[in-house]
Amino acid sequence: MPIRFLRLAIVWLLLLVSIWVVQPYVTALWLSASAPRTVTPRADLAAAEQATIRLFKEASPSVVHVYARGTPRTSIFSDEQESRVQSGSGIVWDLAGHVITNNHVISGTAEIGVRLTSGEFVAARVVGAAPNYDLAVLQLERPRSALHPIAVGRSADLQVGQSTFAIGNPYGLDQTLTSGIVSALGRKLPSVTAREIKGMIQTDAPINPGNSGGPLLDSAGRLIGVNSAIVSGSGASAGIGFAIPVDIVNRVAAELIRNGRVPLPGLGIVAAKQDEATSLGIDGVIIVRTLPGSPAAQAGIEGATEDGVIRDIITEVNGKPVHSMEELTSVLEDEGIGKPIELSVERAGRTRTVKVTIADVSRLAQR
């Protein structure tokens, strides 16, 4: 009896081993999809998907790729001239061929070209730039393709939580769509000048290098901002992107197209950096110099001496303390060109009141 049981167990063991060895071959023979799979039908796309697809189809023809070549320079390693090429995004603004982009996309360059969604490459020139707002307007030179101006919305009535969509050319990848929400409103971001851009829109829609100058859209496909900057330790999207509000863009673009420049409310002063004032224990705006013919110069405000001795420090505007050039600039922009203001100016421990009228100092700043 034990021998018979042992033989039976061996037979079953051999049978199981055989099945284990043969199983992959049987599976491959009978279950492999050696012919194309049958497509599983699906229902209609979700309403949200359809809306996003429609938004992209309608808005993407208004987004272009901007290329800018820097001034040629001679390499220290060879006698050949080298020139740096930078790229970003742009927005078709009108049927006349004006394109909106960031000033930092085209700043310091000698040649500019734009590739339209049709594939046509068009030369472009700068109509005007507003570094204080990081905006520039380009003019396309005789495009043959049809132009599709962007639909313009408003930024004043935006709310945190609204859906946002960004279209651009991150890392040179044309016509990339990303989405997110309005993360915050009213942010301030420094420009290349001493002025801050106020009212910036913060979004978590992924924005990367190359998105600069491209549109931030609402769920209706309307322009609500121009993507301008990201906050990231690595230089890639970290979910914190900033766009210039369309209400500012609308106003600045019109000024640049009409006059080639944007009026700049100011007093005609050059101030010391905030950290320099802090290191000296000074609370106020240290005047480094005044521009000739400016309201500040006419009011007797003086800059530092050649050997660095500080003369005048602005401490108040219209009776309210100011601690930095950014705060002073904000007051001047809120008041506007042509408005009179009172400054409290400290010199050698004594404070005097000076009346000045805010002027357009954009021409003075170019001297």
Coordinates of C-alpha atoms in Angstrom, one line a residue, residues 182-338:
V182 CA -5.9 81.0 -10.3
S183 CA -3.8 80.4 -7.2
A184 CA -3.7 84.0 -5.9
L185 CA -4.3 87.6 -7.1
G186 CA -2.6 90.9 -6.5
R187 CA 0.9 89.6 -6.3
K188 CA 3.8 92.0 -6.8
L189 CA 6.8 91.1 -9.0
P190 CA 10.0 93.2 -9.5
S191 CA 10.8 94.2 -13.1
V192 CA 14.2 94.9 -14.5
T193 CA 13.8 98.5 -13.3
A194 CA 13.2 99.7 -9.8
R195 CA 9.5 99.4 -10.3
E196 CA 7.2 96.5 -9.3
I197 CA 4.5 95.1 -11.5
K198 CA 1.4 95.2 -9.4
G199 CA -1.7 92.9 -9.5
M200 CA 0.1 89.9 -10.9
I201 CA -1.9 86.7 -11.3
Q202 CA -0.4 83.6 -9.7
T203 CA -1.3 80.3 -11.2
D204 CA -0.4 76.7 -10.8
A205 CA -0.8 75.9 -14.5
P206 CA 2.6 74.5 -15.4
I207 CA 4.7 77.3 -17.0
N208 CA 8.3 76.6 -18.1
P209 CA 11.1 78.5 -20.0
G210 CA 9.6 79.3 -23.4
N211 CA 6.1 80.0 -22.1
S212 CA 7.2 83.6 -21.5
G213 CA 5.0 85.9 -23.6
G214 CA 2.3 83.4 -24.1
P215 CA -1.3 83.7 -23.0
L216 CA -3.0 82.7 -19.8
L217 CA -6.6 82.0 -20.6
D218 CA -9.8 81.6 -18.7
S219 CA -12.3 78.8 -19.3
A220 CA -14.0 80.8 -22.1
G221 CA -10.7 81.0 -24.0
R222 CA -10.2 84.7 -23.3
L223 CA -6.9 86.3 -22.6
I224 CA -6.6 87.1 -18.9
G225 CA -2.8 87.5 -18.6
V226 CA 0.5 87.2 -20.3
N227 CA 2.8 84.6 -18.7
S228 CA 5.9 86.2 -17.5
A229 CA 7.8 84.4 -14.7
I230 CA 8.1 81.3 -12.5
V231 CA 9.4 80.8 -9.0
S232 CA 11.6 77.7 -9.0
G233 CA 14.9 76.6 -7.5
S234 CA 15.5 74.4 -10.6
G235 CA 14.3 76.8 -13.3
A236 CA 11.5 74.4 -14.2
S237 CA 7.8 74.7 -13.2
A238 CA 7.2 74.3 -9.5
G239 CA 3.5 75.2 -9.6
I240 CA 4.1 78.9 -9.0
G241 CA 3.8 80.9 -12.2
F242 CA 3.0 84.6 -12.7
A243 CA 1.1 86.4 -15.5
I244 CA 0.8 90.1 -16.2
P245 CA -2.9 91.0 -15.9
V246 CA -4.7 91.6 -19.2
D247 CA -6.1 94.9 -18.0
I248 CA -2.5 96.2 -17.8
V249 CA -1.6 94.5 -21.1
N250 CA -4.5 96.1 -22.9
R251 CA -3.5 99.6 -21.7
V252 CA 0.2 99.2 -22.3
A253 CA -0.2 97.6 -25.7
A254 CA -2.3 100.4 -26.9
E255 CA 0.3 103.0 -25.7
L256 CA 3.1 101.1 -27.4
I257 CA 1.3 100.7 -30.7
R258 CA 0.2 104.4 -30.7
N259 CA 3.4 106.1 -29.3
G260 CA 6.1 103.4 -29.1
R261 CA 6.5 104.0 -25.4
V262 CA 4.5 104.1 -22.2
P263 CA 4.3 107.3 -20.1
L264 CA 6.2 106.8 -16.9
P265 CA 5.0 108.7 -13.8
G266 CA 8.0 109.8 -11.7
L267 CA 10.1 112.6 -10.2
G268 CA 13.3 112.0 -12.1
I269 CA 15.4 110.5 -9.3
V270 CA 17.8 107.6 -9.0
A271 CA 17.6 106.0 -5.6
A272 CA 19.9 103.7 -3.7
K273 CA 18.9 100.0 -3.3
Q274 CA 16.8 99.1 -0.3
D275 CA 19.4 96.8 1.2
E276 CA 22.0 99.7 1.1
A277 CA 19.6 102.0 3.0
T278 CA 19.0 99.2 5.5
S279 CA 22.7 98.6 6.0
L280 CA 23.2 102.3 6.8
G281 CA 20.2 102.3 9.2
I282 CA 18.3 104.8 7.0
D283 CA 14.5 104.5 6.8
G284 CA 13.5 106.2 3.5
V285 CA 14.5 106.7 -0.1
I286 CA 18.1 107.8 -0.5
I287 CA 18.6 110.0 -3.5
V288 CA 21.7 109.0 -5.5
R289 CA 21.2 111.6 -8.2
T290 CA 18.4 113.6 -10.0
L291 CA 17.9 113.7 -13.7
P292 CA 18.5 117.1 -15.3
G293 CA 15.3 119.0 -15.9
S294 CA 13.3 116.6 -13.8
P295 CA 10.6 117.7 -11.2
A296 CA 13.0 116.6 -8.4
A297 CA 15.9 118.7 -9.8
Q298 CA 13.6 121.7 -10.2
A299 CA 12.4 121.4 -6.6
G300 CA 16.0 121.5 -5.3
I301 CA 16.3 117.8 -4.4
E302 CA 19.9 116.8 -4.6
G303 CA 21.7 113.5 -5.0
A304 CA 24.8 112.2 -3.1
T305 CA 28.2 114.0 -3.6
E306 CA 30.9 112.5 -5.7
D307 CA 32.6 111.2 -2.6
G308 CA 29.4 109.4 -1.5
V309 CA 28.1 111.8 1.1
I310 CA 24.2 111.5 1.2
R311 CA 22.3 114.8 0.9
D312 CA 18.6 114.2 0.6
I313 CA 16.3 111.3 1.8
I314 CA 12.6 111.2 1.0
T315 CA 10.8 110.0 4.1
E316 CA 7.1 110.8 3.4
V317 CA 4.7 111.4 0.5
N318 CA 1.6 113.4 1.2
G319 CA 2.1 112.9 5.0
K320 CA 2.5 109.1 4.7
P321 CA 5.9 107.4 5.4
V322 CA 7.7 105.7 2.5
H323 CA 10.4 103.1 3.3
S324 CA 11.6 102.2 -0.2
M325 CA 11.7 103.2 -3.9
E326 CA 9.1 100.6 -4.6
E327 CA 6.6 102.2 -2.2
L328 CA 7.3 105.7 -3.6
T329 CA 6.8 104.4 -7.1
S330 CA 3.5 102.8 -6.2
V331 CA 2.3 106.1 -4.8
L332 CA 3.3 107.9 -8.0
E333 CA 1.5 105.4 -10.2
D334 CA -1.6 105.6 -8.1
E335 CA -1.6 109.5 -8.2
G336 CA -0.8 109.7 -11.9
I337 CA 1.1 112.1 -14.2
G338 CA 0.2 115.8 -13.7

